[in-house]
Coordinates of C-alpha atoms in Angstrom, one line a residue:
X1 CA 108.0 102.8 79.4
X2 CA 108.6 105.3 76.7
X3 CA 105.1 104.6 75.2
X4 CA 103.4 105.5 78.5
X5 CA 105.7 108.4 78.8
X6 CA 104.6 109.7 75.2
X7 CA 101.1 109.3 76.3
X8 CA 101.4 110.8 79.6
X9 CA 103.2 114.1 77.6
X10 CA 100.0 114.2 75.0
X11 CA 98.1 114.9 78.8
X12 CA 100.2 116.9 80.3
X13 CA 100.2 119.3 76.9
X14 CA 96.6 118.9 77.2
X15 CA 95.9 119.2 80.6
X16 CA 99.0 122.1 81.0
X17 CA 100.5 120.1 84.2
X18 CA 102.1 117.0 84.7
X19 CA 100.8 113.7 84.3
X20 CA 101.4 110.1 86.3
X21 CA 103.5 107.2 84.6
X22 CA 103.5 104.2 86.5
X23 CA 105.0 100.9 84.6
X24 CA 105.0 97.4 86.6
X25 CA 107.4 94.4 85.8
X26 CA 108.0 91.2 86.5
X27 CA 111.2 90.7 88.7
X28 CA 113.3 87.9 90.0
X29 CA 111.6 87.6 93.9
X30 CA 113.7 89.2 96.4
X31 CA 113.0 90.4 100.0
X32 CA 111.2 94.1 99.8
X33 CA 112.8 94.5 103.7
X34 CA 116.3 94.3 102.1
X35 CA 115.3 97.4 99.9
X36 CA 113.6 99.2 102.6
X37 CA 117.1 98.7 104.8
X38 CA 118.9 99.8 102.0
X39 CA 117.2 102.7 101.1
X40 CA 117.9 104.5 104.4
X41 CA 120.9 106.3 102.7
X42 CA 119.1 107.1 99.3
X43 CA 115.7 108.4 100.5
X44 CA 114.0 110.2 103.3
X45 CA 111.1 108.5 102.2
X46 CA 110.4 104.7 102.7
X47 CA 107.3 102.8 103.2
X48 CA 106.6 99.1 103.9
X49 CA 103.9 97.0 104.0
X50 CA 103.6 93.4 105.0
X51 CA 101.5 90.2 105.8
X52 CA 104.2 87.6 106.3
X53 CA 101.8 84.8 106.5
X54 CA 100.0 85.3 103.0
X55 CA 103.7 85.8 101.9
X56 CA 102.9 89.1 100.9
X57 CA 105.6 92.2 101.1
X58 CA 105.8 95.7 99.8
X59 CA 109.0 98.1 99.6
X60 CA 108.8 101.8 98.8
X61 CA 111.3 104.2 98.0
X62 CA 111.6 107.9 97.2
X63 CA 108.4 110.1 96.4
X64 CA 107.1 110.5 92.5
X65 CA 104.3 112.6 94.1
X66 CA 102.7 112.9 97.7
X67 CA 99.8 114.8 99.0
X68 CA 99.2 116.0 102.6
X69 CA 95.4 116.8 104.1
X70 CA 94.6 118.5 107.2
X71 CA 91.8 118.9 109.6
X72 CA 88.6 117.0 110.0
X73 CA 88.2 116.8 106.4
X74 CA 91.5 114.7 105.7
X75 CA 90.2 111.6 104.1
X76 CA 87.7 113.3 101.8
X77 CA 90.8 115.2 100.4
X78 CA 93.1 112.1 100.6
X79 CA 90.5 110.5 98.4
X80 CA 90.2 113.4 96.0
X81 CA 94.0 114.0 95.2
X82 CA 94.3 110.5 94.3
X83 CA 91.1 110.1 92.0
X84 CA 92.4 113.2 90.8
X85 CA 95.9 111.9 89.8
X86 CA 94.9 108.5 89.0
X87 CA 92.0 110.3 86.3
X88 CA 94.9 111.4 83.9
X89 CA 97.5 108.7 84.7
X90 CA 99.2 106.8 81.8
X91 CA 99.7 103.3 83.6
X92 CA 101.3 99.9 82.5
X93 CA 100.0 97.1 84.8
X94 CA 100.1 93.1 84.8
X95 CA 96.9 92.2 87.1
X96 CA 98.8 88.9 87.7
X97 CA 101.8 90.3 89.1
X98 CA 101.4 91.4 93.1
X99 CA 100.5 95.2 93.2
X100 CA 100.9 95.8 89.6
X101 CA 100.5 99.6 89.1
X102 CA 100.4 102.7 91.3
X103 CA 100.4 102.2 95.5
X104 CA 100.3 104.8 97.4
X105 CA 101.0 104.5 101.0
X106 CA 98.5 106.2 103.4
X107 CA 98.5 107.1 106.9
X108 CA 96.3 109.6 109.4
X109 CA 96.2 111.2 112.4
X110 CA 93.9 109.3 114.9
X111 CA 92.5 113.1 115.8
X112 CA 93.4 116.5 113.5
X113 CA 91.8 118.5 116.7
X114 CA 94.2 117.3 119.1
X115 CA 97.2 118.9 120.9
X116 CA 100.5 118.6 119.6
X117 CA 103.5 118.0 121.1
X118 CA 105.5 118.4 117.7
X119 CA 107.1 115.1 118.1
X120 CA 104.9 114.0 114.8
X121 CA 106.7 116.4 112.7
X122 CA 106.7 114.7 108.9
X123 CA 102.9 112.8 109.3
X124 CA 100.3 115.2 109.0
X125 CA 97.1 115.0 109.2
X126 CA 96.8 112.7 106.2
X127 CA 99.4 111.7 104.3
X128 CA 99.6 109.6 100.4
X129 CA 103.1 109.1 99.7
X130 CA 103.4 107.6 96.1
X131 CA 107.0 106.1 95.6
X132 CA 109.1 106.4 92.8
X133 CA 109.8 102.7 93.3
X134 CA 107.9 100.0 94.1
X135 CA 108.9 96.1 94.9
X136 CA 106.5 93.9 95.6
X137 CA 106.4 89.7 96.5
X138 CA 103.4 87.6 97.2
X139 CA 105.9 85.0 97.9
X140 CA 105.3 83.4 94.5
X141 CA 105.8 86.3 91.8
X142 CA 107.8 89.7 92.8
X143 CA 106.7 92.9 90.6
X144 CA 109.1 96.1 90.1
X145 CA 106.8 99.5 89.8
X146 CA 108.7 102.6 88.7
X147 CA 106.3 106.0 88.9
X148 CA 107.1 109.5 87.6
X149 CA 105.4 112.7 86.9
X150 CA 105.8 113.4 82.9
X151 CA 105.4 117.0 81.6
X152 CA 105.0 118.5 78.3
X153 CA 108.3 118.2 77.0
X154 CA 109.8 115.7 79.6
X155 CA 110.9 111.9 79.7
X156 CA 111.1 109.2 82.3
X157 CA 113.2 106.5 80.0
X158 CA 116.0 108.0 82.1
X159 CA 114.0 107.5 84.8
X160 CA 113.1 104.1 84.4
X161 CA 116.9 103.3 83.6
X162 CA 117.7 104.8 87.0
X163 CA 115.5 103.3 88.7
X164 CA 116.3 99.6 87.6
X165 CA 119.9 100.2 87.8
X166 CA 119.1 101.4 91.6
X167 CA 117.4 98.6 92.5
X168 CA 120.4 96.3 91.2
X169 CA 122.2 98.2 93.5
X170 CA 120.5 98.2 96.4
X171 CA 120.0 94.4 96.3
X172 CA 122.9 92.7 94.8
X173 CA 124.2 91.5 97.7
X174 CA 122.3 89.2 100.2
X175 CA 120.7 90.9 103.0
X176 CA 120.6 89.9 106.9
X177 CA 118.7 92.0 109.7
X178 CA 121.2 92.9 112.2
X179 CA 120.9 91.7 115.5
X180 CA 118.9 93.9 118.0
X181 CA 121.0 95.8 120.6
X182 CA 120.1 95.6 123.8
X183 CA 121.5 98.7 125.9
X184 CA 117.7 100.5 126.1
X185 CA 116.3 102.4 128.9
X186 CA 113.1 102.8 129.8
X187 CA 110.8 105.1 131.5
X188 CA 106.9 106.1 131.5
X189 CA 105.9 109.3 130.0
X190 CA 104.0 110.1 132.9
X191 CA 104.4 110.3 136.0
X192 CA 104.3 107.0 138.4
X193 CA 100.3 106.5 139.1
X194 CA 99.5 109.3 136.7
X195 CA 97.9 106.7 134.2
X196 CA 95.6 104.5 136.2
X197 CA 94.5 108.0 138.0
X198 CA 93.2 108.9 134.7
X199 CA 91.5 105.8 134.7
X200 CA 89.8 106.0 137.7
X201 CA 88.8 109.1 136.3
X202 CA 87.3 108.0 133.3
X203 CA 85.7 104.8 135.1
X204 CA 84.1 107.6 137.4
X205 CA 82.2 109.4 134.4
X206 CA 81.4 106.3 132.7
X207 CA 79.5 104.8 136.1
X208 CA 77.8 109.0 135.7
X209 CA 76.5 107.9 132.3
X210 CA 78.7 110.1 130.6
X211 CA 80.2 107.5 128.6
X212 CA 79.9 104.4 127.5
X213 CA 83.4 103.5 126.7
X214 CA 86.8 105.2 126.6
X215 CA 89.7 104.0 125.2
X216 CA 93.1 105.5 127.3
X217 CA 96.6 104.8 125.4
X218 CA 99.7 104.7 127.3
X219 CA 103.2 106.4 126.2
X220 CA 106.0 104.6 127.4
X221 CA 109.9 106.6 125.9
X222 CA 112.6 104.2 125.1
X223 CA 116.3 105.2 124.6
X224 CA 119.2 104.1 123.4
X225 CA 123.3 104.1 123.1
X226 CA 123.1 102.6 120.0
X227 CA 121.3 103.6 117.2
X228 CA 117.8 101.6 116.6
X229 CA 117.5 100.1 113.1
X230 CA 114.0 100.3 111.9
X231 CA 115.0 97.2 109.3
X232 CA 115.4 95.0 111.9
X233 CA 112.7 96.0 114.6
X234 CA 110.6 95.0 111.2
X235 CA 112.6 91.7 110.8
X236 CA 112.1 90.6 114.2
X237 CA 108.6 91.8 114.0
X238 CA 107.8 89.7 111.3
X239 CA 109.6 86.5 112.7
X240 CA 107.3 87.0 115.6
X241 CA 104.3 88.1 114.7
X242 CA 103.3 86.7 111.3
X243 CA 99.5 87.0 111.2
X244 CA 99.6 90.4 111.9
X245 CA 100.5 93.6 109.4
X246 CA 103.5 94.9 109.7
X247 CA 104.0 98.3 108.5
X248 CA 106.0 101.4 108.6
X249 CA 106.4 104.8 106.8
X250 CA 109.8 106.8 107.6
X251 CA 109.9 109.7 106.7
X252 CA 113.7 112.1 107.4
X253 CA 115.1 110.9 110.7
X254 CA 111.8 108.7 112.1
X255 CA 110.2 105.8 111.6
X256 CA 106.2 105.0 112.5
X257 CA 106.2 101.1 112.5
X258 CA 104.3 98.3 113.8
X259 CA 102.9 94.6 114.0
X260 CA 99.4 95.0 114.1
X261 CA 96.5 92.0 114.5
X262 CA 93.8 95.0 113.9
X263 CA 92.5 95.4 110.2
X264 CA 90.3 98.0 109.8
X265 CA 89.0 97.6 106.7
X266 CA 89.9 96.2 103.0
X267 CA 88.1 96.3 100.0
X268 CA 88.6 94.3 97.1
X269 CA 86.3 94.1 94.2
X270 CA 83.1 95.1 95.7
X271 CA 83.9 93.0 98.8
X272 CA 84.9 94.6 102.1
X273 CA 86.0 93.3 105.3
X274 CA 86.7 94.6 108.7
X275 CA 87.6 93.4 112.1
X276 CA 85.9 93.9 115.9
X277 CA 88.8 93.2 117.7
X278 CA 88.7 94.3 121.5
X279 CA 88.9 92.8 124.7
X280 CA 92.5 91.2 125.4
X281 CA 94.6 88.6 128.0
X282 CA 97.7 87.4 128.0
X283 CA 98.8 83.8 126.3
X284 CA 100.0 81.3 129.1
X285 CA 103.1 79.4 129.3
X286 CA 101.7 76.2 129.0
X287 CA 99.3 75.3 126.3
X288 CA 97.0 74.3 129.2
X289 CA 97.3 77.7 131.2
X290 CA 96.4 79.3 127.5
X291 CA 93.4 77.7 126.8
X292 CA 92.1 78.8 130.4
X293 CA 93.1 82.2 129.6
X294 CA 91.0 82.2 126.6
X295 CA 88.2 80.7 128.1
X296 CA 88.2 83.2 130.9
X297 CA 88.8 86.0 128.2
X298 CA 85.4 84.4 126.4
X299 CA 83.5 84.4 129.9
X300 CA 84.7 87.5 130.8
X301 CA 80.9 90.2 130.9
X302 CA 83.4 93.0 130.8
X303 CA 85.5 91.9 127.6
X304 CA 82.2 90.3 126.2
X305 CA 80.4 93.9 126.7
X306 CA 83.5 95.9 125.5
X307 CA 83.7 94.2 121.9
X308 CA 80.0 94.2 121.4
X309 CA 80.2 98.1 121.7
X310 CA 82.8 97.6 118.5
X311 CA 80.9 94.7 116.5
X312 CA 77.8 96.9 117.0
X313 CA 79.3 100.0 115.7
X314 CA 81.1 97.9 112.6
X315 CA 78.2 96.5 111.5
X316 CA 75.9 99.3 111.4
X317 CA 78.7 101.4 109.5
X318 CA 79.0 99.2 106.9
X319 CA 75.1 98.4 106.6
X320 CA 74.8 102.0 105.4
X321 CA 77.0 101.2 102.7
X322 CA 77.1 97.4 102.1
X323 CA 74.7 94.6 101.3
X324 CA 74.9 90.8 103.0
X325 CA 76.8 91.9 105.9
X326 CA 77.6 89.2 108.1
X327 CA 79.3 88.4 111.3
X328 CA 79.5 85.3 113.3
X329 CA 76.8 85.7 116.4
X330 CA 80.0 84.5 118.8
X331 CA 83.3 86.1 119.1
X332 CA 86.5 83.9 118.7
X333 CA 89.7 83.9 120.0
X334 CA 92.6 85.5 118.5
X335 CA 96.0 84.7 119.0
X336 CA 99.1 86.2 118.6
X337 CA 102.8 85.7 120.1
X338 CA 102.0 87.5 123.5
X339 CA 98.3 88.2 123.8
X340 CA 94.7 86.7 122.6
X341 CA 92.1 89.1 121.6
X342 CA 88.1 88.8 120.7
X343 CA 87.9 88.6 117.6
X344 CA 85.0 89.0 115.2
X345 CA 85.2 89.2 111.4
X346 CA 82.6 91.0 109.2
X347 CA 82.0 90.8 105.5
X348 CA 79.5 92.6 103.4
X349 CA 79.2 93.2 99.9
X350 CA 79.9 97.7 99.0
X351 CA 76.5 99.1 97.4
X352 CA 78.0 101.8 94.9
X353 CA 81.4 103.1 93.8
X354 CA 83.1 103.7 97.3
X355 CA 86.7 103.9 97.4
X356 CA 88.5 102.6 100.5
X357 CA 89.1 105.9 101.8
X358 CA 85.6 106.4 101.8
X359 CA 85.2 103.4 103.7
X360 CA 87.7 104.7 106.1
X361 CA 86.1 107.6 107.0
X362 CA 83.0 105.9 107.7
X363 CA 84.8 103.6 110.5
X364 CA 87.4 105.8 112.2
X365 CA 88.0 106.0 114.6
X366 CA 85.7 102.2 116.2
X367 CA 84.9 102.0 119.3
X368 CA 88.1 99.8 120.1
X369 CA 90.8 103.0 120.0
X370 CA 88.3 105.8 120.4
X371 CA 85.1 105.1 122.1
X372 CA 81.6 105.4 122.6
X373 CA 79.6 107.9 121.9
X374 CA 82.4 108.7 119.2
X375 CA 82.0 112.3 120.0
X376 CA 81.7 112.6 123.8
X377 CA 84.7 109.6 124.0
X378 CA 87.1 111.9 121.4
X379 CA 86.5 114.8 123.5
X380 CA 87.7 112.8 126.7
X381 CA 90.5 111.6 125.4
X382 CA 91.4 115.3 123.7
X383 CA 91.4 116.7 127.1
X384 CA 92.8 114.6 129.3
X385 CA 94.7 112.0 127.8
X386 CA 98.0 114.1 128.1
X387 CA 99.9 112.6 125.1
X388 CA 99.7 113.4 121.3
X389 CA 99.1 110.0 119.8
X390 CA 99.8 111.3 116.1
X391 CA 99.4 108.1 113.9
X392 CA 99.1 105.8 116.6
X393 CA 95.6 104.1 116.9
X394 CA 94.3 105.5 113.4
X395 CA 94.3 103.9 109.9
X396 CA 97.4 102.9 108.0
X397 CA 97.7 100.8 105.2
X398 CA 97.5 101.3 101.1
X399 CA 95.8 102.5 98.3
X400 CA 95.6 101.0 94.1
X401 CA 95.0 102.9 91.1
X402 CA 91.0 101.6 91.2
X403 CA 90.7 103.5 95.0
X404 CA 90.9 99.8 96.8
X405 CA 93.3 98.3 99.3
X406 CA 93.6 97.9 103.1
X407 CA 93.8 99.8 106.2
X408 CA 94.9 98.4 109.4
X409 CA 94.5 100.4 113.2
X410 CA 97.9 101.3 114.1
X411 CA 98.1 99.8 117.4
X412 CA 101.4 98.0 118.8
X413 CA 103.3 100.4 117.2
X414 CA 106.2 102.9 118.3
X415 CA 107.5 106.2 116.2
X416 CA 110.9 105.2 116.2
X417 CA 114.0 108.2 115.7
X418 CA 118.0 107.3 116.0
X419 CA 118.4 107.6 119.8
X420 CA 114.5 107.9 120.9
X421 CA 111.5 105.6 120.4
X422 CA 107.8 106.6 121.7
X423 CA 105.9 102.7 122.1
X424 CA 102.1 103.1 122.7
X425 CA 99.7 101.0 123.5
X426 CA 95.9 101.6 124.9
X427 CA 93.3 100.1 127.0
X428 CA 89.4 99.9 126.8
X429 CA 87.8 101.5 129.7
X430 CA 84.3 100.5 130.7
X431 CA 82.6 101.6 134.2
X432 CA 83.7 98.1 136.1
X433 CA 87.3 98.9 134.4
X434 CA 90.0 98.0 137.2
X435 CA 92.7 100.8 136.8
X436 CA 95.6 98.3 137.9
X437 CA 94.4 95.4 135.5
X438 CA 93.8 97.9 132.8
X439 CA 97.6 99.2 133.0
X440 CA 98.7 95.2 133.5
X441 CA 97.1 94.8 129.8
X442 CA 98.9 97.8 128.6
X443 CA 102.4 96.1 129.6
X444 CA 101.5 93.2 127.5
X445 CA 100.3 95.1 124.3
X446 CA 103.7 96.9 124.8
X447 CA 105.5 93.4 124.7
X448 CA 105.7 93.1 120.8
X449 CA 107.4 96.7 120.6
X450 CA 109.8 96.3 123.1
X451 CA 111.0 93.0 121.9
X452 CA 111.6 94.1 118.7
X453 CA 113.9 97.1 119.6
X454 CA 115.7 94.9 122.2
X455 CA 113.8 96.4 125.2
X456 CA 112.9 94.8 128.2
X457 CA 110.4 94.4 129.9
X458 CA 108.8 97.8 131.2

C-alpha cells in the first residue's frame, strides 16, 4: 500500500492535487450483504451490486471520491471525471481476484428535464460514487479494495490500517437478514382510475399516429410502523429472484434498490451485450397453466409488436458502434419468480475505444421504459405522467478502472426511506393497449417489491 501511496504523492506534487490509490487483496470469502447491513451505522454511503446466480456480490462503503453530473449531458461528464481520475491513479490490482481495483458505482436519472417532486434528493442527475471500501465474491475467491485520495504530503498506510481493521469489525460475527415485517400499508399515488385514464389517453394519440409506443410507470407509496431494513428487502430479493441484478445505492436516510431481469448493457473486453426485454404475463400455478401463459405471451401480435420496437432500436444502436452484431430471429421466454418476459439477447463486437458509459448514452433510454420516437415518447411521459421517476427505469450498475462494466434498467425497484417506500413499476403502451390489462401487468411487476418489504398484495 505504502508504495502506491509514495507513487500517488510523486503525482499529486506533480499534478498539484490529489491523486487515486486503490490496492485490492485477497480475503477470506464472506457475504458482501453482511457488510452492506452493517455499514448502515458507519456510512451514509453504501452500494451493492449482485448476480446471485453467477455467485457474484459487491459491497461498498463510505466515499474516497464521488462526482455528480447534471442535465442532458450527464453521461458524457460521468465518463469524463472517471477517465480523468483513473489517468493519474496509482493502482494495485490482481486480475484474478473478482473486481480487483477501483469500482465505482453509477446511477442516472431516467430524464434530467423532468419535474421534480424532491423526493430524489441525494441521486442527481448522474451520480459515480467511488467507495473507500470495497468487498467483493464471485463465490469462489472474495477480494478486499481499499481507495483513497493521496496528496502531496499525505499517507493512506493509516488508511489502509483502518480500513482492514473496519472490515474485521463489521464482519466478525455471523450475519442473518432479519425477518420482514409485515405491518405495511398501501395506497396508489394517484387517484383511483387516474392511471388507466392516462392510458386511454396515450392509446388515443398513439391510434392518431403520434406515437408509436409509450411507456407509463405506476407509483404505488408503501408505509410502515416498523422501520424497513434495506439489508433484508435485498436478502429476500436475492432468495427470490436469483437471475436477476440486485442492486442498491443508499445514500443518508434512503435507499434505491431492486431485483432487476433487464440488463442494459455490459462490456467486457471488446465484447458487449444488451437485452430486448418487453412484453410480460404472469407465471401460472401449475407448470401446465405456465407453459400456456408463455405460449400465449409468444402468440400474443401486441407483445410480439412491442418488443420488436426494442430489438429494433438495440440493434441499430449498437451497429453504429459494434461489429458481428447478432440476435436470435425469435424471441424467448424469460422467467422469473412472478412474471415471464420476451426476451431477446444481442451481442456484438465494440469498433473503437468506447467506454461503457459511452455505450450507455447510446441506449438510454430503449424503447422498453421510454418509447418510440424517443423524443416525442419522452415528451409524453414529461407532461403527463404525473410522477417523478428519479432513478427508476434508467441505467444502474458499475464502472472498472479500464471504463468497462455493466448497466442494468432499473425497473422492479422502490426508493426505500425508514417509514416510506415509493415501488414503481411501468407498462408498454401500444394503440390496441387495454388500459385495465395494462394496470393488471403493473400489479404483477409490483409483486417482487412488495414481497420483499413484507407488503401485500396491492
Amino acid at each position: 500500500m505504502e508504495e502506491q501511496a509514495e507513487l500517488a504523492r510523486r503525482r499529486a506534487r506533480r499534478l498539484g492535487r490529489p491523486v487515486l490509490v486503490s490496492v485490492t487483496a485477497e480475503v477470506k470469502v464472506r457475504d458482501p450483504l453482511a457488510l452492506f447491513a452493517r455499514g448502515i451505522g458507519v456510512t451514509h454511503n453504501r452500494l451493492f451490486w449482485s448476480v446471485p446466480s453467477h455467485g457474484l456480490a459487491v459491497a461498498g462503503l463510505g466515499s474516497a471520491w464521488s462526482f455528480a453530473a447534471s442535465g442532458p449531458g450527464r453521461f458524457a461528464q460521468a465518463a469524463e471525471a472517471w477517465r480523468d481520475l483513473m489517468a493519474t491513479a496509482a493502482i494495485d490490482a490482481d486480475p484474478a481476484l473478482p473486481f480487483s481495483g477501483p469500482m465505482a458505482a453509477a446511477g442516472f436519472a431516467f430524464d434530467p428535464l423532468r419535474p421534480s417532486d424532491g423526493g430524489w434528493d441525494g441521486y442527481p442527475d448522474g451520480l459515480l460514487l467511488l467507495p473507500r471500501l470495497i468487498l467483493a465474491t464471485d463465490g469462489n475467491r472474495a477480494s478486499l479494495t481499499v481507495n483513497g485520495l493521496v496528496g502531496p504530503s499525505t499517507s493512506s498506510i493509516n488508511l489502509h490500517l483502518s480500513a482492514v481493521r473496519r472490515l474485521r469489525d463489521l464482519l466478525g460475527r455471523a450475519w442473518q437478514a432479519p425477518r420482514i415485517g409485515e405491518a405495511v400499508t398501501l395506497r396508489d399515488a394517484l387517484p383511483a382510475g387516474a392511471w388507466q385514464a392516462m392510458v386511454a389517453d396515450a392509446v388515443a394519440d398513439l391510434r392518431a399516429g403520434k406515437l408509436e409506443k409509450v411507456v407509463l410507470a405506476r407509483e404505488v407509496l408503501a408505509h410502515t410502523a416498523n422501520p424497513f431494513d434495506p439489508a433484508a428487502t435485498l436478502a429476500a430479493l436475492r432468495r427470490d429472484y436469483p437471475e436477476t441484478f440486485i442492486f442498491a445505492v443508499a445514500r443518508g436516510g434512503q435507499t434505491f434498490l431492486g431485483a432487476s431481469p433487464e440488463r442494459l448493457v455490459s462490456l467486457q473486453g471488446r465484447t458487449v451485450l444488451a437485452s430486448s426485454l418487453a412484453g410480460s404475463i404472469r407465471r401460472g400455478a401449475t407448470p401446465e397453466e405456465d407453459a400456456a401463459l408463455g405460449q400465449e405471451l409468444l402468440a400474443s401480435a401486441k407483445d410480439r409488436g412491442e418488443h420488436a420496437v426494442v430489438t429494433r432500436m438495440l440493434r441499430a444502436a449498437l451497429e453504429a458502434v459494434c461489429t458481428e452484431v447478432t440476435a436470435p430471429d425469435e424471441p424467448a421466454l424469460m422467467r422469473v419468480r412472478n412474471v415471464q418476459h420476451l426476451y431477446t439477447p444481442l451481442t456484438g463486437q465494440i469498433i473503437d475505444q468506447a467506454g461503457v458509459l459511452d455505450l450507455v448514452e447510446r441506449l438510454h433510454p430503449t424503447p422498453a421504459l421510454g418509447g418510440q420516437p424517443r423524443t416525442t415518447a419522452l415528451a409524453w411521459i414529461r407532461e403527463r405522467e404525473q410522477l417523478d421517476r428519479g432513478w427508476y427505469g434508467a441505467p444502474v450498475g458499475w464502472i472498472d478502472a479500464r471504463g468497462q462494466g455493466e448497466f442494468a434498467v432499473a425497473i422492479r425497484s422502490a426508493l426505500v426511506g425508514k417509514y416510506t417506500a415509493r415501488l414503481f413499476a411501468g407498462a408498454g403502451i401500444v394503440a390496441d393497449s387495454d388500459p385495465a390489462r395494462e394496470e393488471q401487468e403493473t400489479v404483477i411487476k409490483l409483486r417482487a417489491m412488495l414481497g420483499a418489504l413484507g407488503a401485500g398484495n396491492v
